Coordinates of C-alpha atoms in Angstrom, one line a residue:
Chain A
M242 CA 0.0 0.0 0.0
T243 CA 1.2 3.4 -1.0
P244 CA 1.1 6.5 1.3
E245 CA -1.7 7.8 -1.1
H246 CA -3.8 4.7 -0.5
N247 CA -3.4 5.1 3.2
E248 CA -4.6 8.6 3.1
I249 CA -7.7 7.6 1.2
V250 CA -8.4 4.8 3.7
D251 CA -7.9 7.2 6.7
E252 CA -10.4 9.6 5.0
V253 CA -13.0 6.9 4.5
I254 CA -12.5 5.8 8.1
D255 CA -13.0 9.4 9.3
D256 CA -16.2 9.7 7.2
V257 CA -17.6 6.5 8.6
I258 CA -16.8 7.6 12.1
A259 CA -18.5 10.9 11.4
L260 CA -21.6 9.3 10.0
E261 CA -21.8 7.0 13.0
S262 CA -21.4 9.9 15.3
L263 CA -24.1 11.9 13.3
E264 CA -26.5 8.9 13.6
N265 CA -26.0 9.0 17.4
Q266 CA -26.3 12.8 17.6
E267 CA -29.4 14.8 17.6
I268 CA -29.6 17.3 14.7
S269 CA -30.9 20.7 15.7
H270 CA -33.1 22.6 13.3
E271 CA -33.4 26.1 14.7
I272 CA -34.3 29.1 12.8
T273 CA -31.7 31.8 13.1
L274 CA -32.0 35.6 12.9
H275 CA -29.4 35.6 10.1
A276 CA -29.2 33.5 6.9
E277 CA -27.2 30.4 7.4
P278 CA -24.2 29.8 5.1
V279 CA -24.7 26.6 3.1
T280 CA -21.3 26.7 1.5
A281 CA -18.7 29.2 0.5
I282 CA -16.9 30.4 -2.6
G283 CA -13.5 31.4 -1.4
N284 CA -14.2 33.6 1.6
F285 CA -17.6 34.6 0.1
P286 CA -20.4 32.9 2.2
V287 CA -23.2 31.5 0.1
T288 CA -26.2 31.7 2.4
N289 CA -29.5 30.0 1.9
A290 CA -31.2 33.4 1.4
L291 CA -28.8 34.1 -1.4
I292 CA -29.5 30.8 -3.0
T293 CA -33.3 31.7 -2.8
A294 CA -32.5 35.1 -4.3
W295 CA -30.7 33.4 -7.2
A296 CA -33.6 31.0 -7.7
T297 CA -35.8 34.1 -7.8
V298 CA -33.6 35.7 -10.5
V299 CA -33.7 32.4 -12.5
I300 CA -37.5 32.2 -12.2
I301 CA -37.9 35.8 -13.3
I302 CA -35.5 35.3 -16.2
V303 CA -37.3 32.1 -17.3
F304 CA -40.7 33.9 -16.9
V305 CA -39.6 37.0 -18.9
A306 CA -38.0 34.6 -21.6
I307 CA -41.3 32.8 -22.0
L308 CA -43.1 36.1 -22.2
R309 CA -40.7 37.6 -24.7
T310 CA -41.0 34.7 -27.1
R311 CA -44.8 34.9 -26.9
L312 CA -45.3 38.5 -27.5
K313 CA -47.9 39.1 -30.1
E314 CA -49.9 42.1 -31.2
I315 CA -53.1 40.4 -30.1
P316 CA -52.3 39.2 -26.5
R317 CA -53.1 35.8 -25.3
G318 CA -52.4 33.7 -22.2
I319 CA -49.4 34.8 -20.3
Q320 CA -49.1 38.0 -22.2
N321 CA -52.7 38.9 -21.6
F322 CA -52.3 38.2 -17.9
F323 CA -49.0 40.3 -17.8
E324 CA -50.6 43.2 -19.7
Y325 CA -53.6 43.1 -17.3
I326 CA -51.2 43.2 -14.3
I327 CA -49.1 46.1 -15.7
D328 CA -52.2 48.1 -16.7
G329 CA -53.6 47.6 -13.2
A330 CA -50.4 48.4 -11.5
L331 CA -49.8 51.6 -13.6
S332 CA -53.4 52.8 -12.7
L333 CA -52.7 52.1 -9.0
S334 CA -49.3 54.0 -9.4
D335 CA -51.2 56.9 -10.9
Q336 CA -53.4 57.1 -7.8
V337 CA -50.2 57.5 -5.6
T338 CA -48.3 59.9 -7.9
N339 CA -51.1 61.8 -9.6
D340 CA -48.8 62.1 -12.5
R341 CA -48.6 59.6 -15.2
S342 CA -45.0 60.5 -16.2
V343 CA -43.8 60.0 -12.7
S344 CA -45.6 56.7 -12.6
E345 CA -44.0 55.5 -15.9
K346 CA -40.5 56.5 -14.8
A347 CA -40.7 54.9 -11.4
F348 CA -42.6 51.9 -12.7
P349 CA -39.8 49.6 -14.0
L350 CA -37.9 49.8 -10.5
V351 CA -41.1 49.6 -8.4
F352 CA -42.5 46.6 -10.5
S353 CA -39.1 44.8 -10.3
I354 CA -39.0 45.3 -6.5
F355 CA -42.5 43.9 -6.2
L356 CA -41.7 40.8 -8.3
F357 CA -38.4 40.3 -6.6
I358 CA -39.8 40.5 -3.1
L359 CA -43.0 38.5 -3.8
I360 CA -41.1 35.5 -5.4
N361 CA -38.5 35.6 -2.6
N362 CA -41.3 35.6 0.0
W363 CA -43.1 32.8 -1.6
L364 CA -40.1 30.6 -2.2
G365 CA -39.5 30.7 1.5
I366 CA -42.9 29.1 2.1
L367 CA -42.3 26.2 -0.4
P368 CA -41.8 22.9 1.4
F369 CA -38.2 22.6 0.1
G370 CA -37.1 23.5 3.6
G371 CA -36.7 19.9 4.2
F372 CA -33.7 19.7 1.8
G373 CA -30.4 21.1 3.1
V374 CA -27.1 20.3 4.6
I375 CA -26.0 19.2 8.0
H376 CA -23.5 21.5 9.4
Q377 CA -21.2 20.5 12.4
E378 CA -19.7 23.1 14.6
S379 CA -18.0 22.4 17.9
G380 CA -19.6 19.0 18.0
V381 CA -23.2 20.2 17.5
S382 CA -24.9 19.2 14.2
S383 CA -27.4 21.6 12.9
F384 CA -29.6 21.4 9.8
I385 CA -29.4 24.2 7.3
P386 CA -32.1 24.3 4.6
F387 CA -31.2 25.2 1.1
L388 CA -34.0 27.7 0.9
R389 CA -34.9 30.5 3.1
S390 CA -36.9 33.5 2.0
G391 CA -34.4 36.0 0.5
T392 CA -36.3 38.7 2.4
A393 CA -35.9 36.9 5.7
D394 CA -32.2 38.0 5.5
I395 CA -31.6 41.7 6.5
N396 CA -28.8 41.8 3.9
T397 CA -31.4 41.4 1.1
T398 CA -33.9 43.9 2.5
L399 CA -31.1 46.4 3.3
A400 CA -29.8 46.1 -0.2
L401 CA -33.3 46.8 -1.6
A402 CA -34.0 49.7 0.8
I403 CA -30.6 51.4 0.1
L404 CA -31.1 51.0 -3.7
S405 CA -34.6 52.4 -3.4
V406 CA -33.7 55.5 -1.3
I407 CA -30.7 56.2 -3.6
A408 CA -32.8 55.8 -6.7
A409 CA -35.5 58.0 -5.2
N410 CA -33.0 60.8 -4.6
V411 CA -31.4 60.4 -8.0
F412 CA -34.9 60.7 -9.5
G413 CA -35.5 63.8 -7.3
I414 CA -32.4 65.4 -8.7
L415 CA -33.3 64.6 -12.2
S416 CA -36.9 66.0 -11.6
V417 CA -36.4 69.1 -9.7
G418 CA -32.7 69.9 -10.4
I419 CA -29.5 69.4 -8.2
W420 CA -29.7 72.8 -6.5
K421 CA -33.3 72.3 -5.2
A422 CA -32.5 68.6 -4.3
F423 CA -29.4 69.8 -2.4
N424 CA -31.4 72.5 -0.6
K425 CA -33.8 70.0 0.6
Y426 CA -31.1 68.6 2.9
I427 CA -28.7 71.4 3.4
N428 CA -31.0 74.4 3.1
L429 CA -28.7 77.3 2.0
Q430 CA -31.5 78.8 0.0
T431 CA -33.3 79.8 3.2
F432 CA -30.3 81.9 4.3
V433 CA -30.2 83.6 0.8
H434 CA -33.9 84.3 1.1
A435 CA -33.5 85.5 4.7
A436 CA -30.7 88.0 3.6
K437 CA -32.9 89.4 0.9
N438 CA -36.0 89.8 3.0
I439 CA -34.6 90.7 6.4
R440 CA -35.8 94.3 6.1
K441 CA -39.2 93.5 4.9
D442 CA -39.9 90.6 7.2
P443 CA -37.6 90.3 10.3
T444 CA -39.2 86.9 11.2
V445 CA -37.0 85.2 8.6
L446 CA -34.3 85.4 11.1
V447 CA -36.2 82.8 13.1
V448 CA -37.6 80.9 10.1
A449 CA -34.2 80.4 8.4
P450 CA -32.4 78.4 11.1
V451 CA -35.6 76.3 11.6
S452 CA -35.8 75.6 7.8
F453 CA -32.1 74.6 7.9
F454 CA -32.7 72.3 10.8
V455 CA -35.7 70.7 8.9
G456 CA -33.1 70.0 6.1
V457 CA -31.0 68.1 8.6
L458 CA -34.0 66.2 9.8
E459 CA -34.6 65.3 6.1
I460 CA -31.1 63.7 6.0
I461 CA -31.9 61.7 9.1
S462 CA -35.3 60.7 7.6
E463 CA -33.5 59.3 4.6
F464 CA -31.6 56.9 6.8
A465 CA -34.9 56.2 8.8
K466 CA -36.5 55.2 5.4
V467 CA -33.7 52.7 4.8
A468 CA -34.2 51.3 8.3
S469 CA -37.9 51.3 8.2
L470 CA -38.1 49.7 4.8
S471 CA -35.6 47.0 5.4
F472 CA -36.6 46.1 9.0
R473 CA -40.3 46.1 8.3
L474 CA -39.9 43.6 5.4
F475 CA -37.4 41.5 7.2
G476 CA -39.4 41.5 10.5
N477 CA -42.6 40.4 8.8
V478 CA -41.1 37.6 6.6
F479 CA -38.9 36.3 9.4
A480 CA -41.8 36.3 11.8
G481 CA -43.7 34.3 9.2
E482 CA -41.0 31.7 9.0
V483 CA -40.8 31.4 12.8
L484 CA -44.5 31.1 12.9
L485 CA -44.6 28.2 10.4
L486 CA -41.7 26.4 12.2
A487 CA -43.5 26.8 15.5
M488 CA -46.7 25.5 14.1
A489 CA -44.8 22.6 12.5
A490 CA -43.2 21.9 15.9
I491 CA -46.5 21.8 17.7
F492 CA -48.1 19.5 15.2
T493 CA -46.4 18.8 11.9
Y494 CA -49.5 17.8 9.9
I495 CA -52.5 20.0 8.9
L496 CA -51.8 22.7 11.6
P497 CA -49.3 24.7 9.6
V498 CA -51.6 24.7 6.4
P499 CA -53.7 27.8 7.3
F500 CA -50.6 29.7 8.4
I501 CA -49.0 28.8 5.1
F502 CA -52.0 30.5 3.3
L503 CA -51.6 33.4 5.8
E504 CA -47.9 33.6 4.8
I505 CA -48.8 33.6 1.1
F506 CA -51.0 36.6 1.8
V507 CA -48.4 38.3 4.1
G508 CA -45.8 37.8 1.3
L509 CA -48.0 39.5 -1.2
I510 CA -49.0 42.4 1.1
Q511 CA -45.4 43.0 2.2
A512 CA -44.2 43.1 -1.4
F513 CA -47.0 45.5 -2.2
I514 CA -46.3 47.7 0.8
F515 CA -42.6 47.9 0.0
S516 CA -43.3 48.8 -3.6
I517 CA -45.9 51.4 -2.7
L518 CA -43.6 53.0 -0.2
V519 CA -40.8 53.2 -2.8
L520 CA -43.3 54.8 -5.2
V521 CA -44.3 57.3 -2.5
Y522 CA -40.6 58.2 -2.0
F523 CA -40.2 58.7 -5.7
T524 CA -43.3 60.9 -5.8
I525 CA -42.0 63.0 -2.8
A526 CA -38.6 63.3 -4.4
A527 CA -40.1 64.6 -7.7
Q528 CA -42.1 67.3 -6.0
D529 CA -40.7 70.9 -6.0
H530 CA -41.2 72.2 -2.4
D531 CA -40.6 75.8 -3.5
E532 CA -43.5 75.6 -5.9
H533 CA -45.7 74.3 -3.1
E534 CA -44.6 77.1 -0.8
E535 CA -45.2 79.7 -3.5
E536 CA -48.7 78.3 -4.1
E537 CA -49.5 78.4 -0.4
R538 CA -48.1 81.9 -0.1
H539 CA -50.2 82.9 -3.1
S540 CA -53.3 81.4 -1.8
K541 CA -52.8 83.3 1.5
V542 CA -52.0 86.6 -0.3
S543 CA -54.9 86.5 -2.8
P544 CA -57.9 84.6 -1.4
H545 CA -60.1 82.8 -3.8
H546 CA -63.3 84.3 -5.0
N547 CA -66.3 82.3 -6.0
D548 CA -68.4 83.1 -9.1
R549 CA -70.5 85.6 -7.1
G550 CA -67.5 87.4 -5.9
V551 CA -67.7 86.2 -2.4
V552 CA -64.2 85.7 -0.8
I553 CA -63.4 82.0 0.1
N554 CA -60.7 81.4 2.7
Chain B
M216 CA -23.9 49.6 15.5
E217 CA -21.3 46.8 15.9
S218 CA -23.8 44.7 17.8
L219 CA -26.5 45.4 15.2
I220 CA -24.1 44.2 12.5
S221 CA -23.0 41.1 14.4
T222 CA -26.6 40.2 15.5
F223 CA -28.1 40.4 12.0
H224 CA -24.8 39.2 10.3
I225 CA -24.9 42.3 8.1
D226 CA -22.3 41.5 5.4
W227 CA -21.5 44.0 2.7
K228 CA -20.5 41.3 0.4
I229 CA -23.9 39.7 0.5
I230 CA -25.5 43.2 0.2
I231 CA -23.5 43.7 -3.0
A232 CA -24.5 40.3 -4.2
Q233 CA -28.2 40.9 -3.5
L234 CA -27.8 44.4 -5.3
I235 CA -26.3 42.6 -8.3
N236 CA -29.2 40.0 -8.2
F237 CA -31.7 42.8 -8.1
G238 CA -29.9 44.6 -10.8
V239 CA -30.2 41.5 -13.1
V240 CA -33.9 41.4 -12.3
I241 CA -34.5 45.0 -13.1
L242 CA -32.5 44.8 -16.3
V243 CA -34.2 41.7 -17.4
V244 CA -37.7 42.9 -16.4
Y245 CA -37.2 46.3 -18.0
V246 CA -35.4 45.4 -21.2
F247 CA -37.0 42.1 -22.1
A248 CA -40.5 42.5 -20.7
L249 CA -41.7 46.0 -19.8
K250 CA -40.1 47.9 -22.7
P251 CA -41.3 45.7 -25.5
L252 CA -44.6 45.2 -23.8
K253 CA -45.1 48.8 -23.3
K254 CA -44.1 49.5 -27.0
L255 CA -46.6 46.8 -28.1
M256 CA -49.3 48.2 -25.8
S257 CA -48.8 51.8 -26.9
E258 CA -48.7 50.7 -30.5
R259 CA -52.0 48.9 -30.0
S260 CA -53.5 51.8 -28.2
S261 CA -52.5 54.2 -31.0
K262 CA -53.9 51.7 -33.5
I263 CA -57.2 51.5 -31.6
A264 CA -57.3 55.3 -31.2
R265 CA -56.6 55.8 -34.8
G266 CA -59.3 53.1 -35.6
I267 CA -61.8 55.0 -33.4
H268 CA -60.8 58.2 -35.0
D269 CA -61.3 56.8 -38.4
A270 CA -64.5 55.3 -37.4
E271 CA -65.7 58.6 -36.0
A272 CA -64.4 60.4 -39.2
N273 CA -66.2 57.8 -41.3
A274 CA -69.3 58.2 -39.3
E275 CA -69.0 62.0 -39.8
I276 CA -68.5 61.4 -43.5
L277 CA -71.4 59.0 -43.6
K278 CA -73.6 61.5 -41.7
A279 CA -72.5 64.4 -44.1
T280 CA -73.0 62.1 -47.1
T281 CA -76.4 61.1 -45.8
T282 CA -77.4 64.7 -45.2
E283 CA -76.1 65.7 -48.6
Y284 CA -77.9 62.8 -50.2
D285 CA -81.1 63.8 -48.4
K286 CA -80.6 67.3 -49.4
A287 CA -79.9 66.4 -53.0
L288 CA -82.9 64.1 -52.9
R289 CA -85.1 66.8 -51.5
E290 CA -83.8 69.3 -54.1
A291 CA -84.3 66.7 -56.9
R292 CA -87.8 66.0 -55.7
A293 CA -88.5 69.7 -55.6
K294 CA -87.0 70.2 -59.0
A295 CA -88.9 67.2 -60.3
L296 CA -92.1 68.6 -58.9
I297 CA -91.4 71.9 -60.5
I298 CA -90.6 70.3 -63.8
F299 CA -93.7 68.1 -63.4
N300 CA -95.9 71.1 -62.7
E301 CA -94.3 73.1 -65.4
G302 CA -94.8 70.1 -67.8
K303 CA -98.3 69.7 -66.6
K304 CA -99.0 73.3 -67.1
E305 CA -97.4 73.2 -70.5
A306 CA -99.3 70.1 -71.4
E307 CA -102.5 71.8 -70.3
E308 CA -101.7 74.9 -72.3
K309 CA -100.8 72.8 -75.3
R310 CA -103.9 70.7 -74.9
N311 CA -106.0 73.9 -74.7
E312 CA -104.2 75.3 -77.6
L313 CA -104.7 72.1 -79.6
L314 CA -108.3 71.9 -78.6
S315 CA -108.9 75.6 -79.5
Q316 CA -107.0 75.0 -82.8
T317 CA -109.0 71.8 -83.4
A318 CA -112.3 73.7 -82.6
T319 CA -111.3 76.5 -85.0
E320 CA -110.3 73.9 -87.6
V321 CA -113.6 72.1 -87.1
E322 CA -115.5 75.3 -87.3
E323 CA -113.6 76.2 -90.4
M324 CA -114.2 72.8 -91.8
I325 CA -117.9 73.1 -90.9
A326 CA -117.9 76.6 -92.4
S327 CA -116.2 75.4 -95.5
G328 CA -118.5 72.4 -95.7
K329 CA -121.5 74.6 -95.4
K330 CA -120.1 76.9 -98.0
A331 CA -119.4 74.0 -100.2
L332 CA -122.9 72.7 -99.6
E333 CA -124.3 76.2 -100.3
T334 CA -122.3 76.4 -103.5
E335 CA -123.4 72.8 -104.4
K336 CA -127.0 73.8 -103.6
E337 CA -126.7 77.0 -105.6
K338 CA -125.1 75.0 -108.4
M339 CA -127.7 72.3 -108.2
L340 CA -130.5 75.0 -108.2
L341 CA -128.8 76.6 -111.1
D342 CA -128.6 73.3 -112.9
A343 CA -132.2 72.5 -111.9
K344 CA -133.2 76.0 -113.2
K345 CA -131.2 75.2 -116.4
E346 CA -132.8 71.8 -116.6
V347 CA -136.3 73.3 -116.0
A348 CA -135.6 76.0 -118.5
S349 CA -134.4 73.5 -121.1
L350 CA -137.4 71.3 -120.3
V351 CA -139.7 74.2 -120.7
I352 CA -138.0 75.1 -123.9
Q353 CA -138.3 71.5 -125.1
A354 CA -141.9 71.2 -124.1
T355 CA -142.7 74.6 -125.6
Q356 CA -141.0 73.4 -128.8
K357 CA -143.1 70.2 -128.8
I358 CA -146.3 72.0 -128.2
L359 CA -145.5 74.5 -130.7
E360 CA -144.8 71.7 -133.2
T361 CA -148.3 70.5 -132.6
E362 CA -149.6 74.1 -133.2
D363 CA -152.4 73.6 -130.6
T364 CA -151.7 76.4 -128.1
S365 CA -154.8 76.0 -126.1
N366 CA -154.4 75.0 -122.6
I367 CA -150.7 75.5 -123.2
E368 CA -149.8 75.5 -119.5
E369 CA -151.4 72.1 -118.8
K370 CA -149.9 70.8 -121.9
V371 CA -146.4 72.0 -120.9
A372 CA -146.8 70.5 -117.6
G373 CA -148.0 67.2 -119.1
V374 CA -145.0 67.3 -121.5
I375 CA -142.6 68.1 -118.6
K376 CA -144.0 65.0 -116.8
T377 CA -143.3 62.8 -119.8
I378 CA -139.8 64.1 -120.1

């Protein structure tokens, strides 16, 4: 026997011993707050949430490829359904933005977010949770499922939230201009306005610092948006997974079924909420605050008259 | 912050990976689904709008044509009525003219007939007179040949009867 053969034999013996010890050990299956790494590529951890996200991307690509090959002038089947969804979603967006052009510009991102979150949420509910790897760490074996809702990992929701808030701000800059967008956060315009109007209206001395502080609050609110978006989605989906696991632990059969339906609904609702909030951020970013203030000032200076000439305040 | 990162296992590498995932999704959805679908839908909408516009235009044309047709028909009927009335009037006049002409001609014919009859009568009378005269002469000659002049009138009459 060569040394190489000896090494192989040793490895086989180690594996057999490991298997025997596994059979004797109890494998824990606990849901963790973070996504579990299934494997690693170099020092990059491939978590089960990431695998779900990849599966989501593949599903979306396949769906889009099928749709693309079946595009016809007279819609049928999947195209008909997709057109119906797009039409309905655009109408819904119009109700939020009150402006078709804003809806159309924000729609690709908002709709993609909706699809990505929805499929991620639903993939986590699928009963593939039984498939996974057994991970041994310090003598304790734990089961790591291959699939976990992508959105049940804070990294995913954080990525989506950061992207959404940055995209909304970029959209705001493109819509109202860089100077106005900048003044929304660091309000230098209010000091310029104060310097011009200090003789006419000395109250600007009080208003200007307040306006500047409001700008600072706006910066904080942008971070709050990221936190609220990411933690809301993560919290809801993760809670759903915990709930399903808890129900399955109480009684494996039948009992989790109503909760699975509940989670399907929650997955849809959460995707919808996230998308609508992003759309709202886009709408707010596209609004020119100066114009609003001017309108309000104008309405205060010149009260409206009705057709009989009566002043309406 | 550190505890938050360690509790939730926030990993910038996974965040970037998820951003790439979502980037692929938005790219695929926008380029291969939304963009062509939107183009198709807008083309269809414009086609439908054009169709509706054409249909409306056609309806307008049809309405205008119908109105024009009705107007032309009304005008034609009015003209036809005028022509008919004129024709009727003309025909009446012609008839009256012909009737009067015929009456005149008939009167003339009657008059000429009467005149011809009168002439014929006169001629016949003249001929009769000539005949009578010649008979008288002949009778007179015959009586005179017998040289018996008594009761000459009765004899003449008797001779005339025999002739």
